[in-house]
GROMACS .gro file of N, CA and C in nm:
model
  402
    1UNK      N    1   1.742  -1.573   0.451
    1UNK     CA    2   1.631  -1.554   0.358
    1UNK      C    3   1.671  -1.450   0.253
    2UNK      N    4   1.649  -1.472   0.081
    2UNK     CA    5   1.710  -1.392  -0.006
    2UNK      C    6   1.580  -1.295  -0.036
    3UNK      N    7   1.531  -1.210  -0.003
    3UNK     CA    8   1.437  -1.106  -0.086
    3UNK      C    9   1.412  -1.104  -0.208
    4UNK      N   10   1.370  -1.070  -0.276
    4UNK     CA   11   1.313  -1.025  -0.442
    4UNK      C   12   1.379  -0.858  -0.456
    5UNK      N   13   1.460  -0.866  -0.523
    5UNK     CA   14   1.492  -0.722  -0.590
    5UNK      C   15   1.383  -0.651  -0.651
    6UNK      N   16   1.391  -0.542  -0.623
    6UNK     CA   17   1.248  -0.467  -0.660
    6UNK      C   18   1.344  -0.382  -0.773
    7UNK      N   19   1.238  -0.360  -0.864
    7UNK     CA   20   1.298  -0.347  -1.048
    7UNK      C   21   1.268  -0.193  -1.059
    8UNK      N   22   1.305  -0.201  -1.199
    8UNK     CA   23   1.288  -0.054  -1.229
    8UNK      C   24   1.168   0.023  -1.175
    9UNK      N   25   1.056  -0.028  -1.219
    9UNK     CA   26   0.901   0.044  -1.218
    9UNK      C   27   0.885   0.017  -1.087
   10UNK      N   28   0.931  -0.054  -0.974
   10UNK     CA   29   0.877  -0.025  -0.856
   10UNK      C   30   0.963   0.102  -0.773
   11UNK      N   31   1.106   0.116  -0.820
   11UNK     CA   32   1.169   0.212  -0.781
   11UNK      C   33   1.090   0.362  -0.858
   12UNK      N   34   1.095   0.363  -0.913
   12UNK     CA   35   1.040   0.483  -1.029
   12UNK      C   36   0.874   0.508  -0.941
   13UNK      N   37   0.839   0.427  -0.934
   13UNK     CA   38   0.692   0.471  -0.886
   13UNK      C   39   0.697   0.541  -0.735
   14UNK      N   40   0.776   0.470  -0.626
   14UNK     CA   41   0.798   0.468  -0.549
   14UNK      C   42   0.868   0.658  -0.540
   15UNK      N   43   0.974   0.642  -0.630
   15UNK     CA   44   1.007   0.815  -0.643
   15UNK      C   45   0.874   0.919  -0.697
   16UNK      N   46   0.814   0.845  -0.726
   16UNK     CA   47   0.711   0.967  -0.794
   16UNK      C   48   0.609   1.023  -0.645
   17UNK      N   49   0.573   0.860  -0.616
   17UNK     CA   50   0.458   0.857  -0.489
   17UNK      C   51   0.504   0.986  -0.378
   18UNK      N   52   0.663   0.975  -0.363
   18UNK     CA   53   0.717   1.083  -0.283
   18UNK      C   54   0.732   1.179  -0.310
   19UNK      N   55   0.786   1.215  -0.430
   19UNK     CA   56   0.718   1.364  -0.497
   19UNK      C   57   0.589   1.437  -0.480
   20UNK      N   58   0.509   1.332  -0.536
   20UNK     CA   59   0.370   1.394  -0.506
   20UNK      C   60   0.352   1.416  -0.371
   21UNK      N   61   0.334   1.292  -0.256
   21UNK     CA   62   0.294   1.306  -0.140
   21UNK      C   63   0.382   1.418  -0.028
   22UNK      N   64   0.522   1.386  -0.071
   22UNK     CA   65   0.586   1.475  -0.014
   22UNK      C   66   0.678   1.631  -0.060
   23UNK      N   67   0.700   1.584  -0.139
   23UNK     CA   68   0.785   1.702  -0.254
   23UNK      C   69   0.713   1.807  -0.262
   24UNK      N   70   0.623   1.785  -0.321
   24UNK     CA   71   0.525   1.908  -0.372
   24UNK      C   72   0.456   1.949  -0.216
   25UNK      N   73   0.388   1.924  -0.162
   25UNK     CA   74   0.336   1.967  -0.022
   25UNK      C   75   0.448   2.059   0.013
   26UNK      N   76   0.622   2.025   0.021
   26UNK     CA   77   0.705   2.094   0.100
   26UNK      C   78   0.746   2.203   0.023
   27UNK      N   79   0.739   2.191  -0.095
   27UNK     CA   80   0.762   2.290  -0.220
   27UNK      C   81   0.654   2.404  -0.173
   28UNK      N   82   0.506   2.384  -0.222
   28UNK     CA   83   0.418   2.468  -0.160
   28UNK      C   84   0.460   2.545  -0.025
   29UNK      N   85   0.510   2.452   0.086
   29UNK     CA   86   0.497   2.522   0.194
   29UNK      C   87   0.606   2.597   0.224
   30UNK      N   88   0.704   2.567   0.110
   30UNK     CA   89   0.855   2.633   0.185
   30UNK      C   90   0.878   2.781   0.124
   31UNK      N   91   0.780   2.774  -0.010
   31UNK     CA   92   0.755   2.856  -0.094
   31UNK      C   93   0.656   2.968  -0.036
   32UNK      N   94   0.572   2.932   0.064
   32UNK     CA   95   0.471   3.029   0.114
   32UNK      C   96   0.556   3.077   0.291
   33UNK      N   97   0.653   3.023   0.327
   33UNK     CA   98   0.693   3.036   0.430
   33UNK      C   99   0.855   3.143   0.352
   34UNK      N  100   0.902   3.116   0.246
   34UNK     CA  101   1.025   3.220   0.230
   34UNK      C  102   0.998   3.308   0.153
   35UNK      N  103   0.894   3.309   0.065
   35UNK     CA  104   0.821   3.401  -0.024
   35UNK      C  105   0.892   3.399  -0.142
   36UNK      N  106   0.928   3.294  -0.160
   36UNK     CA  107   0.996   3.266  -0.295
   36UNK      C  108   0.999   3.150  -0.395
   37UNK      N  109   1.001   3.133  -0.489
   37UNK     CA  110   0.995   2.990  -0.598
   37UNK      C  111   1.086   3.010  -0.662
   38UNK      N  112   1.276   3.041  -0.606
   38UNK     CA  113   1.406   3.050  -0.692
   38UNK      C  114   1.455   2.940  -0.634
   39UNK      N  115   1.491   2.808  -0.695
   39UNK     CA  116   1.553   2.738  -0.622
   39UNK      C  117   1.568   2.738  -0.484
   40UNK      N  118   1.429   2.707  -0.380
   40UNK     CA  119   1.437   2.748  -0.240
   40UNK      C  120   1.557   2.609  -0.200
   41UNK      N  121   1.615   2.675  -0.121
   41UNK     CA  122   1.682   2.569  -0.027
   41UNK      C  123   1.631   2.537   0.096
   42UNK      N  124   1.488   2.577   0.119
   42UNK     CA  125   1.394   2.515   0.249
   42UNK      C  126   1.396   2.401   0.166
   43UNK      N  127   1.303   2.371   0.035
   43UNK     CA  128   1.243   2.291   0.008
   43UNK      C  129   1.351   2.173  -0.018
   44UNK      N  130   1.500   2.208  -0.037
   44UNK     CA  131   1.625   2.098  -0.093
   44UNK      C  132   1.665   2.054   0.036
   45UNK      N  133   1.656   2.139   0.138
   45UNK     CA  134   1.708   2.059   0.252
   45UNK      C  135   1.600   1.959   0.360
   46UNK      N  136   1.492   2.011   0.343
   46UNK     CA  137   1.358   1.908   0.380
   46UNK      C  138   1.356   1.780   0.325
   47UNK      N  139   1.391   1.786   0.217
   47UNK     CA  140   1.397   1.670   0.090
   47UNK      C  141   1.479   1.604   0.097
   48UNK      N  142   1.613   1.647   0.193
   48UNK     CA  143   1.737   1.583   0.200
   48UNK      C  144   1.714   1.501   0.323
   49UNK      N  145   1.687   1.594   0.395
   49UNK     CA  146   1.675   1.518   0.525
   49UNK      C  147   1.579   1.389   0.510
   50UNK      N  148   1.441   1.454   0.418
   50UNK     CA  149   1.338   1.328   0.468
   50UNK      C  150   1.373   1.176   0.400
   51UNK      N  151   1.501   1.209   0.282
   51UNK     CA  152   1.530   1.102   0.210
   51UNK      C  153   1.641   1.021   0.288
   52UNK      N  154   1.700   1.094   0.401
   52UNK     CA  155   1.844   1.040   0.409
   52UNK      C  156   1.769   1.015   0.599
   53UNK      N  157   1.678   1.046   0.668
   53UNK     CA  158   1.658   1.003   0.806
   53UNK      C  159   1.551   0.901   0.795
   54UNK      N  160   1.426   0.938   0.715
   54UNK     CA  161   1.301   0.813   0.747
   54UNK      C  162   1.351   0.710   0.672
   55UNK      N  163   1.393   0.628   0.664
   55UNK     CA  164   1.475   0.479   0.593
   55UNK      C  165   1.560   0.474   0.723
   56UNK      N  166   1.616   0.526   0.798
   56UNK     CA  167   1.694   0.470   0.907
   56UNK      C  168   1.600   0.469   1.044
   57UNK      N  169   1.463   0.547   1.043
   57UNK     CA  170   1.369   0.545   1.132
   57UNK      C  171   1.223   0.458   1.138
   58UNK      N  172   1.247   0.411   0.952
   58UNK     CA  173   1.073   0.345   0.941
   58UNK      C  174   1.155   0.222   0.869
   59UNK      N  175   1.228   0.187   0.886
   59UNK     CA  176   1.280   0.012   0.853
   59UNK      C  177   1.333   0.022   0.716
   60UNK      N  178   1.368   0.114   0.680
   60UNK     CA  179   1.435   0.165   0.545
   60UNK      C  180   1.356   0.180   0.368
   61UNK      N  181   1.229   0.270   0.459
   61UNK     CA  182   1.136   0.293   0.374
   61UNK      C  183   1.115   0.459   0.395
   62UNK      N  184   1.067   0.485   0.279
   62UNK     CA  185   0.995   0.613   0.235
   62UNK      C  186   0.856   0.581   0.237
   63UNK      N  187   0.751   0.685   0.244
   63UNK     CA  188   0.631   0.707   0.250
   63UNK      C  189   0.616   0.648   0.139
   64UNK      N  190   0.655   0.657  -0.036
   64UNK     CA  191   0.633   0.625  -0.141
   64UNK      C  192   0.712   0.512  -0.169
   65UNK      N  193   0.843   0.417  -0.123
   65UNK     CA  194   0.841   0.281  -0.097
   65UNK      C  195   0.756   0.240   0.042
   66UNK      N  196   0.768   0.259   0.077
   66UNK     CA  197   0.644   0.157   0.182
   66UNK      C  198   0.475   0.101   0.096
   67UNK      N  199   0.459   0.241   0.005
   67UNK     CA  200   0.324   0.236  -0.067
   67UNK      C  201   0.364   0.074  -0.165
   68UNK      N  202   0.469   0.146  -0.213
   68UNK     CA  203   0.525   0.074  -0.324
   68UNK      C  204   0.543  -0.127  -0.288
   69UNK      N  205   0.569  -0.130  -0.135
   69UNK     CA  206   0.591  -0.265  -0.135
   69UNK      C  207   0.753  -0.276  -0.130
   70UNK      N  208   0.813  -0.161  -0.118
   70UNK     CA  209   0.994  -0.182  -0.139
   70UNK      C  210   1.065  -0.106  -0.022
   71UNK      N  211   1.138  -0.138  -0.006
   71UNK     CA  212   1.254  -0.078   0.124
   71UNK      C  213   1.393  -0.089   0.096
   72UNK      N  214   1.503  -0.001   0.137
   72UNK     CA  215   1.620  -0.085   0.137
   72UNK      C  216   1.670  -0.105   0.244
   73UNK      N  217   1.755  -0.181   0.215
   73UNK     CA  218   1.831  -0.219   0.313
   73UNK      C  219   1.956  -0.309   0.274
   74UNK      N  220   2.038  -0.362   0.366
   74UNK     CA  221   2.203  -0.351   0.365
   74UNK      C  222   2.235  -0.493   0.273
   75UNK      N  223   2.275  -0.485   0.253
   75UNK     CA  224   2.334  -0.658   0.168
   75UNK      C  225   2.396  -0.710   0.296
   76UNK      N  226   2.480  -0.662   0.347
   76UNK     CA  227   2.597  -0.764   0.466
   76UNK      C  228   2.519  -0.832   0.550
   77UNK      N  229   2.374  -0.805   0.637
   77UNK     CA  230   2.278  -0.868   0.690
   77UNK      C  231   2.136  -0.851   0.666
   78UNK      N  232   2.084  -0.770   0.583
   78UNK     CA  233   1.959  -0.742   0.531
   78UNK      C  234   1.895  -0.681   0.620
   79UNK      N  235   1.963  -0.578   0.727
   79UNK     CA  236   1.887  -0.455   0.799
   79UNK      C  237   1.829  -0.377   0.762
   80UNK      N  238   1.828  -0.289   0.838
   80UNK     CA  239   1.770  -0.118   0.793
   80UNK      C  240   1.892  -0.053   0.786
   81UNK      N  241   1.945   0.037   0.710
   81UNK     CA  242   2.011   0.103   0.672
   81UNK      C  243   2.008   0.203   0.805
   82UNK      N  244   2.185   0.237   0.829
   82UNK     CA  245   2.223   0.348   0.972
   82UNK      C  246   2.238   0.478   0.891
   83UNK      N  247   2.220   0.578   0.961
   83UNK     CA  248   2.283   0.700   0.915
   83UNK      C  249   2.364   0.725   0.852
   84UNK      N  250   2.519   0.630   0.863
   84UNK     CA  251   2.592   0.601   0.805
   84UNK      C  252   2.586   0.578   0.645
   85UNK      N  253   2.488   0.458   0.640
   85UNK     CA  254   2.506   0.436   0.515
   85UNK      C  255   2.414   0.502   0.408
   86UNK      N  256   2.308   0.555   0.505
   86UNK     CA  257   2.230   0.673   0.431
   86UNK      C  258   2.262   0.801   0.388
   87UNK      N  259   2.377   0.774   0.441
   87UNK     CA  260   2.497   0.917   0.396
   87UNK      C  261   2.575   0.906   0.299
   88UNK      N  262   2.587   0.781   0.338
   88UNK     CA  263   2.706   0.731   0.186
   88UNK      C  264   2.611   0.714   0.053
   89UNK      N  265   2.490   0.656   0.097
   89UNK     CA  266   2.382   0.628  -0.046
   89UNK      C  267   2.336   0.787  -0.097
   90UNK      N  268   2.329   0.861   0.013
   90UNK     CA  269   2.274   0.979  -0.076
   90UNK      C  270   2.381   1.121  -0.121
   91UNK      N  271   2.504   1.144  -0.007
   91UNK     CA  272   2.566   1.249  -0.031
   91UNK      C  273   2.678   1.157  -0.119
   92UNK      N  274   2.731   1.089  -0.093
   92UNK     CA  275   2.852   1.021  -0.203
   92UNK      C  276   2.827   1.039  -0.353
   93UNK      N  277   2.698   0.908  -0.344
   93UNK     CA  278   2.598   0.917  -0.446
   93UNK      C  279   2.607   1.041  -0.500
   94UNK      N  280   2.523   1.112  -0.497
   94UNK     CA  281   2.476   1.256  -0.557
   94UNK      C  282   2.638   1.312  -0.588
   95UNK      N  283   2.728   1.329  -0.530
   95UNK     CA  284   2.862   1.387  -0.537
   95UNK      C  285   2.924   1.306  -0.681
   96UNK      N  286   2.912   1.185  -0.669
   96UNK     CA  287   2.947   1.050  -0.801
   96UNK      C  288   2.900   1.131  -0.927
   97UNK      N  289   2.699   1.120  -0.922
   97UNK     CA  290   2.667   1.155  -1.022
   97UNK      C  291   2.689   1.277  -1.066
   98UNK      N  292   2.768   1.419  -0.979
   98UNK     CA  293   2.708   1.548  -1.025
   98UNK      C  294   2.896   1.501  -1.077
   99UNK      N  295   3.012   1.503  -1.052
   99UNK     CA  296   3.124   1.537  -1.100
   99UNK      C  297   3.091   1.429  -1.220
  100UNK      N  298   3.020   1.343  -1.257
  100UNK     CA  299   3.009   1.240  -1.396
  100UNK      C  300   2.933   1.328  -1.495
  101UNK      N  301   2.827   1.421  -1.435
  101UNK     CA  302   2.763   1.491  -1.518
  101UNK      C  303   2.616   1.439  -1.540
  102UNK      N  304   2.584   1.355  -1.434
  102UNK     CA  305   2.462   1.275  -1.485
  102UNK      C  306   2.486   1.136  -1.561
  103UNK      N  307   2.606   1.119  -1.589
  103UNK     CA  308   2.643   1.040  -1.671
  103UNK      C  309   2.582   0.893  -1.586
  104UNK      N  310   2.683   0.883  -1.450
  104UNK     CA  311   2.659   0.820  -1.325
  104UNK      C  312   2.521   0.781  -1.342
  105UNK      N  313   2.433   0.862  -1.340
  105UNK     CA  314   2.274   0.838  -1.305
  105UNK      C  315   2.249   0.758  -1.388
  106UNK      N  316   2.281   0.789  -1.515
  106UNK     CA  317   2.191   0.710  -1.633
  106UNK      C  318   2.275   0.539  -1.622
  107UNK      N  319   2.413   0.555  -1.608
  107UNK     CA  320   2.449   0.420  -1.593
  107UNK      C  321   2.382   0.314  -1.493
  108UNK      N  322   2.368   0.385  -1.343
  108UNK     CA  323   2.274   0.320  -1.257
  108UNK      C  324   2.099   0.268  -1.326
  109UNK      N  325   2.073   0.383  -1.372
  109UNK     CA  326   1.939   0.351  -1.452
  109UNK      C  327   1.976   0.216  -1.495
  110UNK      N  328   2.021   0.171  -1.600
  110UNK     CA  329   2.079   0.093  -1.686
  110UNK      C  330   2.118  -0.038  -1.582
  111UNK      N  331   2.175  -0.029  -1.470
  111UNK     CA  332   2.190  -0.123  -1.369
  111UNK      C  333   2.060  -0.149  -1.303
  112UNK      N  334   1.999  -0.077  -1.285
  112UNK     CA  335   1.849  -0.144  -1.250
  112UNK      C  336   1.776  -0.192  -1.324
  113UNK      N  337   1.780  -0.152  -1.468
  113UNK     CA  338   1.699  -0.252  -1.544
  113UNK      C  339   1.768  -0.369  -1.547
  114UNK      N  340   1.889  -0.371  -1.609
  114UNK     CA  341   1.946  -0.504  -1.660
  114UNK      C  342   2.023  -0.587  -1.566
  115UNK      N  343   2.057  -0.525  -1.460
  115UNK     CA  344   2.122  -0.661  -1.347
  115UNK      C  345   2.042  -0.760  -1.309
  116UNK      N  346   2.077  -0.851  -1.328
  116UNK     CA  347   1.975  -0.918  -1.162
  116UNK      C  348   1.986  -0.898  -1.036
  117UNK      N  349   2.061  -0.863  -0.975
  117UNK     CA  350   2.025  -0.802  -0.883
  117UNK      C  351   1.962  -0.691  -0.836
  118UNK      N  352   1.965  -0.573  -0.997
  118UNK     CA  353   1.880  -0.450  -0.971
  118UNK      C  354   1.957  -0.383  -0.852
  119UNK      N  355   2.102  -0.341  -0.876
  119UNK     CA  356   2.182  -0.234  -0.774
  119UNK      C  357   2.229  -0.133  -0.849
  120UNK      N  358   2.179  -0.053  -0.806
  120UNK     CA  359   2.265   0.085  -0.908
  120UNK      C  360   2.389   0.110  -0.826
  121UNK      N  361   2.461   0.204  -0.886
  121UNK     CA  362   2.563   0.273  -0.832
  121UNK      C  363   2.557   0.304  -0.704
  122UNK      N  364   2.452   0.366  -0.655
  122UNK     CA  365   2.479   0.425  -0.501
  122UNK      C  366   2.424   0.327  -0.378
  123UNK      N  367   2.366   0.212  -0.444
  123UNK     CA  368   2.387   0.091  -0.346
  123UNK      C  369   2.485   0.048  -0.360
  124UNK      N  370   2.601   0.010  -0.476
  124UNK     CA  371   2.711  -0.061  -0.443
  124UNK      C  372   2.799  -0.005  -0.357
  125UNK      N  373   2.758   0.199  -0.329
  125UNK     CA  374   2.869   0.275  -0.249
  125UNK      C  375   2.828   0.247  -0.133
  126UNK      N  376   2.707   0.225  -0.113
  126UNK     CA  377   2.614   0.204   0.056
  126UNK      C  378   2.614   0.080   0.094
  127UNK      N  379   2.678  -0.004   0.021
  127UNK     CA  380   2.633  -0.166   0.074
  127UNK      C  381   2.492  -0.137   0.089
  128UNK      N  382   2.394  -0.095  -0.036
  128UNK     CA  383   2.248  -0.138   0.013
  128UNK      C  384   2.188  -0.239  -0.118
  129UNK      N  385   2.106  -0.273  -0.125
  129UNK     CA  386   2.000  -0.314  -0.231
  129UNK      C  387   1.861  -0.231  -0.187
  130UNK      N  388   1.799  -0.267  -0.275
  130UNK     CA  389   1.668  -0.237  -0.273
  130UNK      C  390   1.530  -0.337  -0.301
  131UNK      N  391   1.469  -0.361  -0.195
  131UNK     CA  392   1.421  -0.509  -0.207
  131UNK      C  393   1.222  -0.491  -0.195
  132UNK      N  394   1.192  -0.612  -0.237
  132UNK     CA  395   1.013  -0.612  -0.219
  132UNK      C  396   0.995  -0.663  -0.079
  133UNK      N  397   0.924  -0.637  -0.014
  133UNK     CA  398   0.896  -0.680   0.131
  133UNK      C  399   0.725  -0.686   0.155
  134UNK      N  400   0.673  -0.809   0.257
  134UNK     CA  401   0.538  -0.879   0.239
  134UNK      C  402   0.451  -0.787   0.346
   0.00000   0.00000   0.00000
């Protein structure tokens, strides 16, 4: 069975929904728990974790894709994404875009609008897509 690639605006929304619902809540709290708002690294490593473990624990969704109607998961059999490859999608990834300069990011942008398949860069490093689910 082939899924529906989920497009720009469902990815984009899906990042915001988690910001709000989760970002900011952990921001607030990491901020009232270290007594600080300098670049906390409570709040970067909460954020890391919750992006790179719940997708390998809730069927390869975030609180804000699940809202969204989107998940990813693997191209080779259309699973849930392992630790593994949630490592490769987010620390590789992020490592790609920061030595490109951002450059990376905006090209992926650009791959989600205009592919059909809708894969950026750090799914082609993860073997993932990102798909609509019923």
């Amino acid at each position: 069975m082939v899924s529906e690639p989920a497009g720009f605006w469902s990815r984009f929304f899906a990042g915001l929904l988690d910001g709000i619902i989760v970002g900011l809540p952990l921001y607030i709290l990491s901020n009232i728990l270290t007594g600080s708002t300098d670049d906390n690294w409570v709040t970067q490593l909460l954020l890391f974790l919750y992006s790179l473990l719940l997708p390998v624990f809730w069927g390869g969704c975030t609180i804000g894709k699940r809202l969204c109607g989107i998940k990813i998961q693997k191209v080779s059999d259309e699973g849930p994404p392992g630790i593994g490859t949630m490592l490769l999608r987010n620390l590789v990834a992020s490592f790609v875009y920061g030595i490109t300069l951002g450059i990376g990011w905006i090209i992926s942008l650009f791959m989600v609008v205009f592919r059909e398949d809708k894969r950026a860069i750090h799914d082609f490093i993860a073997g993932t897509e990102v798909v609509q689910f019923k």
